[in-house]
Structures are given as structure tokens and as C-alpha cells.
Amino acid sequence: MDPISQGVVGAAFAQTAARRTQLATMAWYGAFGGLAPDLDVLFQSPTDPLVFLEYHRQFTHSLVFIPAGAFLVFLVLRAIASRLALLQGLTAFQGYLACLMGYATHGLLDACTSYGTQLFWPFSDARIAWDSMPIVDPLFTVPILVLVIAASRCKRRWLNWCACGWMLCFLTAGWWQHHRAMEAAEQVARNRGHEPTRLTAKPSIANLVLWKAIYEYDGHYYVDAVRVGTQRLWYPGARVAKLDLARDFPGLQPDSVQARDVERFRWFSDGYLTVEEDSPRIGDLRYSFLPNEVNPMWGIELNLNDQDEHVAWWASRRTDGRIRRQFVRMVLGLDGVSLDDDQATPP
């Protein structure tokens, strides 16, 4: 998730082990512990853009690294504590415990998103993605932040427990909404007479009601949006061909650097890849601003004239007024096709 969410969740969890007079200090240690795993963004290569994808949410986010990662954070904070009053007043055990509790939340919270987190590194390189939370959601983060600050200033532990309660309720709601979105996506496939090879539903940005549904059928990906509020709504989307290197890039040598890079990107994106029409670009279907559109936010670009060089990375996150207005209308439940009656017909 975003850094602010990671910091406040780490702070809230660390506060559960604090005395009333230590709530603020424990929160700071927990917040830094919660933020620290994302320092893996520093692992980059000027010649290989996929190094970042391989190392982000890798060993720093794994379950086995939590004690060591927390200890490193504690050592840094302990070294500067004499200069910062907000870090003073804890024993070594209390400081490490707060860092440990904050650090432990990070990988698990990231695994709730759809990006993928290597929780079981080095035993497995599987990217765990429970698809139950958007990467950014102020409705989740802001109440926790307010309650953590209030608990620290007022020295009231019950405010911290309210923060943890809100966190638990929101995560539970995410799991339930994901279940409902999967059911809606399955119904969309049935409406078209399809039996998907695989199907997934991922939350759109900053909400738990509008979801991106992707399923694979007969060599194509079908991308739709489903809204799971009091009424289930369907926003029909697009169909695109699944990436086939032999068909889409017949000149790509199987043992070339770029062919291996495509496989690395396929692993990162869980195989949800497609090719832009008349372009050497391969996009990650999982992410687009409008959940029923095939308009990837990022991907790789091949150069078949120099296959021994690494692929190039591209990103496109621009939006315009039309896209923003359409997104808001979807979130509000306007213009969709109802899935709660027999009138939902395939486009």
C-alpha cells in the first residue's frame, strides 16, 4: 500500500503494546518500522529496468526477514534517539518490540493488494496477492491516522483500540467485497456463455465498491467493471488477445535477453499481458484507471533489432476529464447494467 498507510498501520499496531505515557513514542518506532521495507525501491539498475520489479516487495517484505529487518530499523533509531526527543523514553526491548510490530504489518498489508508480495521468499518466489484492498484508500488511512494521533496526544489507549478496530473492519469488508466481486465476475462470464480458464477481480483506486474483473477464455482476456454495492452492476468492457510471443513477435529469439525479460515481466504481472496494436509494447492488464478499459498503466517495450539489450520500461498514468467523470459515475453506480435480474445481456 501507499507509504502513509504503511506508517500509520505500523504505528497503530505498535501502540497496542504501549503504556499510556509511551503511546506517542511507540507510535514513532512502529511507524518507521512500517515504512522501512519499502526502502527496497533503492534496488535499481540503469541498464535493466526490471531489477526494480524483482526486488520491490521481495526479501524486505518476506515473513522470515521481519525480525532482522526490524532489528536494523531499531539500530538506526537507537543511534539517532539522543538527538530526537520523540524517540526517547523506551527501553531497548520496548524499542525493538515497537519496530518489530510495525515491520510485521508491512508485507501482510501489501499482500492484501493486487500488486503481489513475495511473503515466502526465499522458499518461494510466488507473488502473493489477495486482491482485497486498493493500493491507496483514504477512507482506510485517514481514520487510523486521526485516531493514532489522538491516542498519542490524549494518552488514551482506547483510541488506539478504535484505530485497530477500524482497521480490522475495513480489511474484513475488503475480503467480503472481493468475494462479491468474484461472484459478479463469474456471472458476467456466464452471461456471455463462457467458462473462463481463470478469473480475477481487483479493486479500483480508493474504494471497495468498483472492481476490475478480468477473465481468460479461448486465448483472449475479457475486461469488465463490476460494482458491488446494494445493487450489483456491470460495466461491459473490452476483449484483447492474450500475449503469444510466437504470433506477436515472430522475430524474437527464444534465448535472447529480451525474451528472458518478457518472461520476467510475465512473472511479475501474473501472466496478464497483452500487446498494444501495431506496437512493440507489452502491457500489464491488471492496472488501468477505468476498470473496464484495456489501457495499461505500465509495461515493457521490445527492440527486435537489438535483442541482447534489456527491454525498455514505459509508464502512462495520465487521465483527462472524461476518464475522471466516467470513473466517478461508475463509483456512484450510474449507467451500469444490473446483475441482480435477468436483463443483463452480453454486449
mmCIF file of C-alpha atoms in Angstrom:
data_model
loop_
_atom_site.group_PDB
_atom_site.id
_atom_site.type_symbol
_atom_site.label_atom_id
_atom_site.label_comp_id
_atom_site.label_asym_id
_atom_site.label_seq_id
_atom_site.Cartn_x
_atom_site.Cartn_y
_atom_site.Cartn_z
ATOM 1 C CA MET A 1 0.000 0.000 0.000
ATOM 2 C CA ASP A 2 0.991 3.647 -0.018
ATOM 3 C CA PRO A 3 3.673 4.812 2.474
ATOM 4 C CA ILE A 4 1.274 6.817 4.654
ATOM 5 C CA SER A 5 -0.957 3.792 5.162
ATOM 6 C CA GLN A 6 2.027 1.591 5.954
ATOM 7 C CA GLY A 7 3.323 4.075 8.503
ATOM 8 C CA VAL A 8 0.037 4.626 10.337
ATOM 9 C CA VAL A 9 -0.810 0.913 10.424
ATOM 10 C CA GLY A 10 2.632 0.168 11.857
ATOM 11 C CA ALA A 11 2.149 2.928 14.422
ATOM 12 C CA ALA A 12 -1.308 1.699 15.425
ATOM 13 C CA PHE A 13 -0.143 -1.876 15.873
ATOM 14 C CA ALA A 14 2.893 -0.826 17.928
ATOM 15 C CA GLN A 15 0.702 1.286 20.210
ATOM 16 C CA THR A 16 -1.166 -1.825 21.349
ATOM 17 C CA ALA A 17 1.948 -2.797 23.358
ATOM 18 C CA ALA A 18 2.491 0.680 24.847
ATOM 19 C CA ARG A 19 1.773 2.171 28.228
ATOM 20 C CA ARG A 20 -0.344 5.312 28.275
ATOM 21 C CA THR A 21 2.695 7.556 28.671
ATOM 22 C CA GLN A 22 4.548 5.827 25.825
ATOM 23 C CA LEU A 23 1.857 5.838 23.156
ATOM 24 C CA ALA A 24 3.471 8.582 21.083
ATOM 25 C CA THR A 25 7.000 7.168 21.237
ATOM 26 C CA MET A 26 5.903 3.622 20.435
ATOM 27 C CA ALA A 27 3.904 5.009 17.521
ATOM 28 C CA TRP A 28 7.005 6.642 16.040
ATOM 29 C CA TYR A 29 9.044 3.446 16.309
ATOM 30 C CA GLY A 30 6.186 1.435 14.832
ATOM 31 C CA ALA A 31 5.700 3.928 12.008
ATOM 32 C CA PHE A 32 9.360 3.789 10.997
ATOM 33 C CA GLY A 33 9.219 0.004 11.198
ATOM 34 C CA GLY A 34 6.141 0.018 8.985
ATOM 35 C CA LEU A 35 7.803 2.253 6.410
ATOM 36 C CA ALA A 36 11.214 0.576 6.261
ATOM 37 C CA PRO A 37 10.507 -2.412 3.957
ATOM 38 C CA ASP A 38 9.834 -0.076 1.035
ATOM 39 C CA LEU A 39 13.467 1.005 1.070
ATOM 40 C CA ASP A 40 13.845 -1.828 -1.427
ATOM 41 C CA VAL A 41 12.883 0.728 -4.102
ATOM 42 C CA LEU A 42 16.550 1.736 -3.964
ATOM 43 C CA PHE A 43 17.469 -1.513 -5.726
ATOM 44 C CA GLN A 44 17.550 -0.359 -9.336
ATOM 45 C CA SER A 45 19.753 -0.750 -12.375
ATOM 46 C CA PRO A 46 20.438 1.917 -15.017
ATOM 47 C CA THR A 47 20.588 -0.758 -17.727
ATOM 48 C CA ASP A 48 17.942 -3.247 -16.565
ATOM 49 C CA PRO A 49 14.595 -1.675 -15.584
ATOM 50 C CA LEU A 50 13.154 -4.996 -14.424
ATOM 51 C CA VAL A 51 15.559 -5.219 -11.479
ATOM 52 C CA PHE A 52 13.223 -2.852 -9.655
ATOM 53 C CA LEU A 53 10.265 -5.174 -10.246
ATOM 54 C CA GLU A 54 12.190 -8.190 -8.983
ATOM 55 C CA TYR A 55 13.409 -6.595 -5.757
ATOM 56 C CA HIS A 56 10.421 -4.457 -4.787
ATOM 57 C CA ARG A 57 8.299 -6.446 -2.322
ATOM 58 C CA GLN A 58 10.894 -9.199 -2.242
ATOM 59 C CA PHE A 59 13.202 -10.055 0.693
ATOM 60 C CA THR A 60 12.416 -6.924 2.734
ATOM 61 C CA HIS A 61 8.740 -7.943 2.650
ATOM 62 C CA SER A 62 9.179 -11.645 3.396
ATOM 63 C CA LEU A 63 7.977 -13.146 6.653
ATOM 64 C CA VAL A 64 11.365 -14.635 7.551
ATOM 65 C CA PHE A 65 13.089 -11.254 7.233
ATOM 66 C CA ILE A 66 10.807 -9.485 9.726
ATOM 67 C CA PRO A 67 12.991 -9.972 12.861
ATOM 68 C CA ALA A 68 16.187 -8.942 11.054
ATOM 69 C CA GLY A 69 14.566 -6.017 9.254
ATOM 70 C CA ALA A 70 13.045 -4.738 12.483
ATOM 71 C CA PHE A 71 16.416 -5.027 14.226
ATOM 72 C CA LEU A 72 18.102 -2.920 11.538
ATOM 73 C CA VAL A 73 15.430 -0.245 11.919
ATOM 74 C CA PHE A 74 15.844 -0.335 15.686
ATOM 75 C CA LEU A 75 19.621 0.117 15.426
ATOM 76 C CA VAL A 76 19.203 3.202 13.246
ATOM 77 C CA LEU A 77 16.563 4.747 15.509
ATOM 78 C CA ARG A 78 18.588 3.962 18.614
ATOM 79 C CA ALA A 79 21.612 5.669 17.087
ATOM 80 C CA ILE A 80 19.718 8.920 16.489
ATOM 81 C CA ALA A 81 17.452 8.790 19.560
ATOM 82 C CA SER A 82 19.753 11.029 21.601
ATOM 83 C CA ARG A 83 19.137 13.836 19.100
ATOM 84 C CA LEU A 84 15.358 13.426 18.795
ATOM 85 C CA ALA A 85 13.140 13.734 21.850
ATOM 86 C CA LEU A 86 10.279 11.920 20.117
ATOM 87 C CA LEU A 87 12.388 8.727 20.085
ATOM 88 C CA GLN A 88 13.390 8.830 23.748
ATOM 89 C CA GLY A 89 11.852 7.115 26.762
ATOM 90 C CA LEU A 90 11.830 3.462 25.701
ATOM 91 C CA THR A 91 13.997 0.594 26.844
ATOM 92 C CA ALA A 92 15.911 -1.352 24.208
ATOM 93 C CA PHE A 93 13.350 -4.152 24.399
ATOM 94 C CA GLN A 94 10.412 -1.770 24.018
ATOM 95 C CA GLY A 95 12.041 -0.017 21.077
ATOM 96 C CA TYR A 96 12.767 -3.250 19.255
ATOM 97 C CA LEU A 97 9.286 -4.594 20.005
ATOM 98 C CA ALA A 98 7.686 -1.484 18.500
ATOM 99 C CA CYS A 99 9.863 -1.765 15.379
ATOM 100 C CA LEU A 100 9.062 -5.466 15.129
ATOM 101 C CA MET A 101 5.321 -4.898 15.383
ATOM 102 C CA GLY A 102 5.417 -2.112 12.814
ATOM 103 C CA TYR A 103 7.645 -4.030 10.410
ATOM 104 C CA ALA A 104 5.479 -7.157 10.677
ATOM 105 C CA THR A 105 2.420 -5.346 9.335
ATOM 106 C CA HIS A 106 4.033 -4.180 6.101
ATOM 107 C CA GLY A 107 4.263 -7.321 3.986
ATOM 108 C CA LEU A 108 0.886 -8.614 5.122
ATOM 109 C CA LEU A 109 -0.805 -5.314 4.305
ATOM 110 C CA ASP A 110 0.861 -5.236 0.883
ATOM 111 C CA ALA A 111 -0.330 -8.781 0.220
ATOM 112 C CA CYS A 112 -3.907 -7.520 0.542
ATOM 113 C CA THR A 113 -3.403 -5.520 -2.670
ATOM 114 C CA SER A 114 -3.170 -6.874 -6.217
ATOM 115 C CA TYR A 115 0.473 -5.915 -6.894
ATOM 116 C CA GLY A 116 1.986 -9.106 -5.493
ATOM 117 C CA THR A 117 4.296 -9.632 -2.500
ATOM 118 C CA GLN A 118 6.905 -12.355 -2.007
ATOM 119 C CA LEU A 119 5.887 -13.249 1.534
ATOM 120 C CA PHE A 120 7.590 -16.645 1.415
ATOM 121 C CA TRP A 121 10.948 -15.616 -0.041
ATOM 122 C CA PRO A 122 13.492 -17.334 -0.193
ATOM 123 C CA PHE A 123 11.465 -20.562 -0.160
ATOM 124 C CA SER A 124 9.168 -19.414 -2.953
ATOM 125 C CA ASP A 125 9.112 -16.556 -5.460
ATOM 126 C CA ALA A 126 5.303 -16.646 -5.642
ATOM 127 C CA ARG A 127 3.806 -13.163 -5.590
ATOM 128 C CA ILE A 128 1.005 -13.286 -3.022
ATOM 129 C CA ALA A 129 -1.905 -11.001 -3.918
ATOM 130 C CA TRP A 130 -5.183 -11.366 -2.044
ATOM 131 C CA ASP A 131 -6.830 -8.599 -4.125
ATOM 132 C CA SER A 132 -8.900 -7.334 -1.210
ATOM 133 C CA MET A 133 -7.613 -3.759 -0.840
ATOM 134 C CA PRO A 134 -6.761 -0.905 -3.206
ATOM 135 C CA ILE A 135 -3.184 0.345 -3.026
ATOM 136 C CA VAL A 136 -4.484 3.764 -1.928
ATOM 137 C CA ASP A 137 -7.701 4.374 0.013
ATOM 138 C CA PRO A 138 -8.082 7.496 2.196
ATOM 139 C CA LEU A 139 -11.191 6.017 3.818
ATOM 140 C CA PHE A 140 -8.940 3.340 5.291
ATOM 141 C CA THR A 141 -5.948 5.516 6.138
ATOM 142 C CA VAL A 142 -7.317 8.835 7.417
ATOM 143 C CA PRO A 143 -9.399 7.490 10.356
ATOM 144 C CA ILE A 144 -6.449 5.387 11.552
ATOM 145 C CA LEU A 145 -4.117 8.383 11.292
ATOM 146 C CA VAL A 146 -6.516 10.608 13.251
ATOM 147 C CA LEU A 147 -7.010 8.005 15.978
ATOM 148 C CA VAL A 148 -3.276 7.265 16.314
ATOM 149 C CA ILE A 149 -2.513 10.978 16.703
ATOM 150 C CA ALA A 150 -5.385 11.418 19.155
ATOM 151 C CA ALA A 151 -4.227 8.443 21.226
ATOM 152 C CA SER A 152 -0.691 9.856 21.333
ATOM 153 C CA ARG A 153 -1.750 13.363 22.345
ATOM 154 C CA CYS A 154 -4.513 12.426 24.778
ATOM 155 C CA LYS A 155 -2.719 9.356 26.173
ATOM 156 C CA ARG A 156 -5.858 7.244 25.812
ATOM 157 C CA ARG A 157 -5.343 3.624 24.827
ATOM 158 C CA TRP A 158 -8.981 3.142 23.885
ATOM 159 C CA LEU A 159 -8.422 5.481 20.936
ATOM 160 C CA ASN A 160 -5.706 3.141 19.701
ATOM 161 C CA TRP A 161 -8.060 0.192 20.012
ATOM 162 C CA CYS A 162 -10.595 2.137 17.959
ATOM 163 C CA ALA A 163 -7.929 2.540 15.259
ATOM 164 C CA CYS A 164 -7.235 -1.193 15.290
ATOM 165 C CA GLY A 165 -10.957 -1.919 15.226
ATOM 166 C CA TRP A 166 -11.437 0.299 12.179
ATOM 167 C CA MET A 167 -8.505 -1.437 10.501
ATOM 168 C CA LEU A 168 -9.961 -4.878 11.170
ATOM 169 C CA CYS A 169 -13.435 -3.874 9.991
ATOM 170 C CA PHE A 170 -12.077 -2.367 6.786
ATOM 171 C CA LEU A 171 -9.921 -5.386 5.978
ATOM 172 C CA THR A 172 -12.884 -7.670 6.633
ATOM 173 C CA ALA A 173 -15.051 -5.538 4.355
ATOM 174 C CA GLY A 174 -12.388 -5.820 1.662
ATOM 175 C CA TRP A 175 -12.402 -9.604 1.866
ATOM 176 C CA TRP A 176 -16.199 -9.705 1.680
ATOM 177 C CA GLN A 177 -16.375 -7.247 -1.217
ATOM 178 C CA HIS A 178 -13.762 -9.257 -3.104
ATOM 179 C CA HIS A 179 -15.916 -12.349 -2.676
ATOM 180 C CA ARG A 180 -18.934 -10.477 -4.030
ATOM 181 C CA ALA A 181 -16.913 -9.064 -6.933
ATOM 182 C CA MET A 182 -15.703 -12.546 -7.876
ATOM 183 C CA GLU A 183 -19.285 -13.802 -7.905
ATOM 184 C CA ALA A 184 -20.330 -10.863 -10.093
ATOM 185 C CA ALA A 185 -17.423 -11.503 -12.481
ATOM 186 C CA GLU A 186 -18.387 -15.171 -12.743
ATOM 187 C CA GLN A 187 -21.919 -14.128 -13.636
ATOM 188 C CA VAL A 188 -20.593 -11.799 -16.347
ATOM 189 C CA ALA A 189 -18.733 -14.740 -17.885
ATOM 190 C CA ARG A 190 -21.854 -16.904 -17.694
ATOM 191 C CA ASN A 191 -23.887 -14.169 -19.383
ATOM 192 C CA ARG A 192 -21.532 -14.447 -22.351
ATOM 193 C CA GLY A 193 -21.706 -18.235 -22.326
ATOM 194 C CA HIS A 194 -18.045 -18.532 -21.333
ATOM 195 C CA GLU A 195 -16.273 -20.924 -18.983
ATOM 196 C CA PRO A 196 -13.130 -18.985 -18.011
ATOM 197 C CA THR A 197 -9.729 -20.632 -17.790
ATOM 198 C CA ARG A 198 -9.066 -18.262 -14.905
ATOM 199 C CA LEU A 199 -10.770 -15.228 -13.448
ATOM 200 C CA THR A 200 -9.808 -12.459 -11.072
ATOM 201 C CA ALA A 201 -11.322 -9.321 -9.544
ATOM 202 C CA LYS A 202 -9.221 -6.407 -8.337
ATOM 203 C CA PRO A 203 -10.328 -3.233 -6.533
ATOM 204 C CA SER A 204 -10.160 0.038 -8.418
ATOM 205 C CA ILE A 205 -8.447 3.051 -6.904
ATOM 206 C CA ALA A 206 -9.540 4.364 -3.486
ATOM 207 C CA ASN A 207 -12.754 2.364 -2.998
ATOM 208 C CA LEU A 208 -14.171 -1.091 -2.302
ATOM 209 C CA VAL A 209 -17.310 -0.919 -4.450
ATOM 210 C CA LEU A 210 -15.947 -0.736 -8.012
ATOM 211 C CA TRP A 211 -13.810 -3.671 -9.171
ATOM 212 C CA LYS A 212 -11.904 -4.639 -12.287
ATOM 213 C CA ALA A 213 -12.856 -8.119 -13.495
ATOM 214 C CA ILE A 214 -10.532 -10.000 -15.858
ATOM 215 C CA TYR A 215 -11.046 -13.499 -17.143
ATOM 216 C CA GLU A 216 -9.338 -15.635 -19.761
ATOM 217 C CA TYR A 217 -11.299 -17.537 -22.379
ATOM 218 C CA ASP A 218 -10.291 -19.009 -25.743
ATOM 219 C CA GLY A 219 -6.961 -17.175 -25.942
ATOM 220 C CA HIS A 220 -8.398 -13.776 -25.018
ATOM 221 C CA TYR A 221 -8.794 -11.665 -21.917
ATOM 222 C CA TYR A 222 -12.174 -10.091 -21.200
ATOM 223 C CA VAL A 223 -12.005 -6.928 -19.118
ATOM 224 C CA ASP A 224 -15.097 -5.530 -17.383
ATOM 225 C CA ALA A 225 -16.001 -3.468 -14.341
ATOM 226 C CA VAL A 226 -18.417 -4.658 -11.680
ATOM 227 C CA ARG A 227 -19.889 -2.583 -8.885
ATOM 228 C CA VAL A 228 -20.893 -4.421 -5.731
ATOM 229 C CA GLY A 229 -22.932 -2.051 -3.599
ATOM 230 C CA THR A 230 -26.535 -2.530 -2.543
ATOM 231 C CA GLN A 231 -27.086 -3.492 -6.184
ATOM 232 C CA ARG A 232 -24.638 -5.389 -8.377
ATOM 233 C CA LEU A 233 -23.876 -3.556 -11.612
ATOM 234 C CA TRP A 234 -21.905 -4.487 -14.711
ATOM 235 C CA TYR A 235 -19.980 -2.081 -16.922
ATOM 236 C CA PRO A 236 -19.066 -4.038 -20.083
ATOM 237 C CA GLY A 237 -15.528 -3.549 -21.266
ATOM 238 C CA ALA A 238 -13.201 -4.918 -23.908
ATOM 239 C CA ARG A 239 -11.668 -8.108 -25.261
ATOM 240 C CA VAL A 240 -7.965 -8.402 -26.097
ATOM 241 C CA ALA A 241 -5.771 -11.232 -27.285
ATOM 242 C CA LYS A 242 -3.519 -12.876 -24.735
ATOM 243 C CA LEU A 243 0.189 -12.402 -25.399
ATOM 244 C CA ASP A 244 1.590 -15.089 -27.697
ATOM 245 C CA LEU A 245 5.258 -14.469 -28.419
ATOM 246 C CA ALA A 246 5.366 -16.767 -31.445
ATOM 247 C CA ARG A 247 2.444 -14.926 -33.028
ATOM 248 C CA ASP A 248 3.054 -11.376 -31.807
ATOM 249 C CA PHE A 249 6.861 -11.292 -32.043
ATOM 250 C CA PRO A 250 7.901 -13.977 -34.540
ATOM 251 C CA GLY A 251 11.365 -12.451 -34.853
ATOM 252 C CA LEU A 252 12.148 -12.719 -31.134
ATOM 253 C CA GLN A 253 14.875 -15.272 -30.450
ATOM 254 C CA PRO A 254 13.870 -17.581 -27.546
ATOM 255 C CA ASP A 255 17.316 -17.424 -25.928
ATOM 256 C CA SER A 256 17.737 -13.647 -26.244
ATOM 257 C CA VAL A 257 17.942 -11.195 -23.340
ATOM 258 C CA GLN A 258 14.653 -9.614 -24.357
ATOM 259 C CA ALA A 259 12.849 -12.976 -24.484
ATOM 260 C CA ARG A 260 14.014 -13.658 -20.930
ATOM 261 C CA ASP A 261 12.890 -10.159 -19.931
ATOM 262 C CA VAL A 262 9.402 -10.900 -21.250
ATOM 263 C CA GLU A 263 9.256 -13.981 -19.027
ATOM 264 C CA ARG A 264 10.406 -11.922 -16.051
ATOM 265 C CA PHE A 265 7.630 -9.413 -16.755
ATOM 266 C CA ARG A 266 5.132 -12.245 -17.211
ATOM 267 C CA TRP A 267 6.034 -13.490 -13.717
ATOM 268 C CA PHE A 268 5.595 -10.004 -12.278
ATOM 269 C CA SER A 269 2.187 -9.458 -13.897
ATOM 270 C CA ASP A 270 0.874 -12.954 -13.146
ATOM 271 C CA GLY A 271 0.619 -13.576 -16.877
ATOM 272 C CA TYR A 272 -1.932 -10.827 -17.562
ATOM 273 C CA LEU A 273 -0.119 -9.479 -20.617
ATOM 274 C CA THR A 274 -1.283 -8.133 -23.945
ATOM 275 C CA VAL A 275 0.353 -6.362 -26.881
ATOM 276 C CA GLU A 276 -0.544 -2.866 -27.999
ATOM 277 C CA GLU A 277 -1.808 -2.880 -31.572
ATOM 278 C CA ASP A 278 0.900 -2.083 -34.137
ATOM 279 C CA SER A 279 3.408 -1.521 -31.353
ATOM 280 C CA PRO A 280 6.322 -3.385 -29.741
ATOM 281 C CA ARG A 281 4.830 -2.595 -26.329
ATOM 282 C CA ILE A 282 3.584 -5.246 -23.905
ATOM 283 C CA GLY A 283 1.229 -4.020 -21.186
ATOM 284 C CA ASP A 284 0.166 -5.234 -17.740
ATOM 285 C CA LEU A 285 -3.617 -5.667 -17.969
ATOM 286 C CA ARG A 286 -4.162 -5.609 -14.217
ATOM 287 C CA TYR A 287 -3.994 -1.841 -13.886
ATOM 288 C CA SER A 288 -5.896 0.909 -15.678
ATOM 289 C CA PHE A 289 -7.619 3.998 -14.352
ATOM 290 C CA LEU A 290 -11.008 2.964 -15.725
ATOM 291 C CA PRO A 291 -11.548 -0.625 -14.601
ATOM 292 C CA ASN A 292 -13.431 -1.663 -17.752
ATOM 293 C CA GLU A 293 -10.773 -0.419 -20.168
ATOM 294 C CA VAL A 294 -7.686 -2.052 -21.634
ATOM 295 C CA ASN A 295 -5.320 0.850 -21.107
ATOM 296 C CA PRO A 296 -2.340 -0.420 -19.085
ATOM 297 C CA MET A 297 -0.562 1.975 -16.764
ATOM 298 C CA TRP A 298 2.823 0.388 -17.458
ATOM 299 C CA GLY A 299 4.669 -2.205 -19.454
ATOM 300 C CA ILE A 300 7.794 -3.025 -21.435
ATOM 301 C CA GLU A 301 8.894 -2.183 -24.966
ATOM 302 C CA LEU A 302 10.894 -4.561 -27.128
ATOM 303 C CA ASN A 303 13.535 -3.701 -29.692
ATOM 304 C CA LEU A 304 13.883 -6.656 -32.032
ATOM 305 C CA ASN A 305 16.858 -5.020 -33.724
ATOM 306 C CA ASP A 306 18.921 -5.315 -30.542
ATOM 307 C CA GLN A 307 17.692 -8.363 -28.659
ATOM 308 C CA ASP A 308 20.785 -8.642 -26.465
ATOM 309 C CA GLU A 309 19.877 -5.388 -24.705
ATOM 310 C CA HIS A 310 17.272 -5.264 -21.957
ATOM 311 C CA VAL A 311 13.746 -4.139 -22.744
ATOM 312 C CA ALA A 312 12.689 -0.553 -22.069
ATOM 313 C CA TRP A 313 10.167 0.351 -19.368
ATOM 314 C CA TRP A 314 7.231 2.657 -20.039
ATOM 315 C CA ALA A 315 4.504 4.097 -17.835
ATOM 316 C CA SER A 316 1.408 6.118 -18.662
ATOM 317 C CA ARG A 317 -0.776 7.376 -15.818
ATOM 318 C CA ARG A 318 -2.303 10.441 -17.408
ATOM 319 C CA THR A 319 -6.025 10.979 -17.102
ATOM 320 C CA ASP A 320 -8.380 13.557 -18.537
ATOM 321 C CA GLY A 321 -11.714 14.986 -17.512
ATOM 322 C CA ARG A 322 -13.696 12.367 -19.421
ATOM 323 C CA ILE A 323 -11.946 9.490 -17.685
ATOM 324 C CA ARG A 324 -12.334 11.046 -14.239
ATOM 325 C CA ARG A 325 -16.033 11.777 -14.798
ATOM 326 C CA GLN A 326 -16.662 8.259 -16.057
ATOM 327 C CA PHE A 327 -14.864 6.783 -13.066
ATOM 328 C CA VAL A 328 -16.963 8.827 -10.633
ATOM 329 C CA ARG A 329 -20.162 7.753 -12.396
ATOM 330 C CA MET A 330 -19.136 4.120 -12.047
ATOM 331 C CA VAL A 331 -18.329 4.507 -8.356
ATOM 332 C CA LEU A 332 -21.722 6.162 -7.817
ATOM 333 C CA GLY A 333 -23.473 3.334 -9.642
ATOM 334 C CA LEU A 334 -24.725 5.285 -12.650
ATOM 335 C CA ASP A 335 -25.350 3.810 -16.124
ATOM 336 C CA GLY A 336 -24.465 0.215 -15.236
ATOM 337 C CA VAL A 337 -26.280 -2.972 -16.260
ATOM 338 C CA SER A 338 -27.952 -4.730 -13.335
ATOM 339 C CA LEU A 339 -26.706 -8.216 -12.491
ATOM 340 C CA ASP A 340 -29.493 -8.785 -9.970
ATOM 341 C CA ASP A 341 -32.127 -9.575 -12.584
ATOM 342 C CA ASP A 342 -32.370 -11.379 -15.904
ATOM 343 C CA GLN A 343 -31.825 -8.270 -18.016
ATOM 344 C CA ALA A 344 -28.028 -8.412 -18.080
ATOM 345 C CA THR A 345 -27.209 -9.385 -21.649
ATOM 346 C CA PRO A 346 -23.733 -9.622 -23.158
ATOM 347 C CA PRO A 347 -22.631 -6.761 -25.442
#
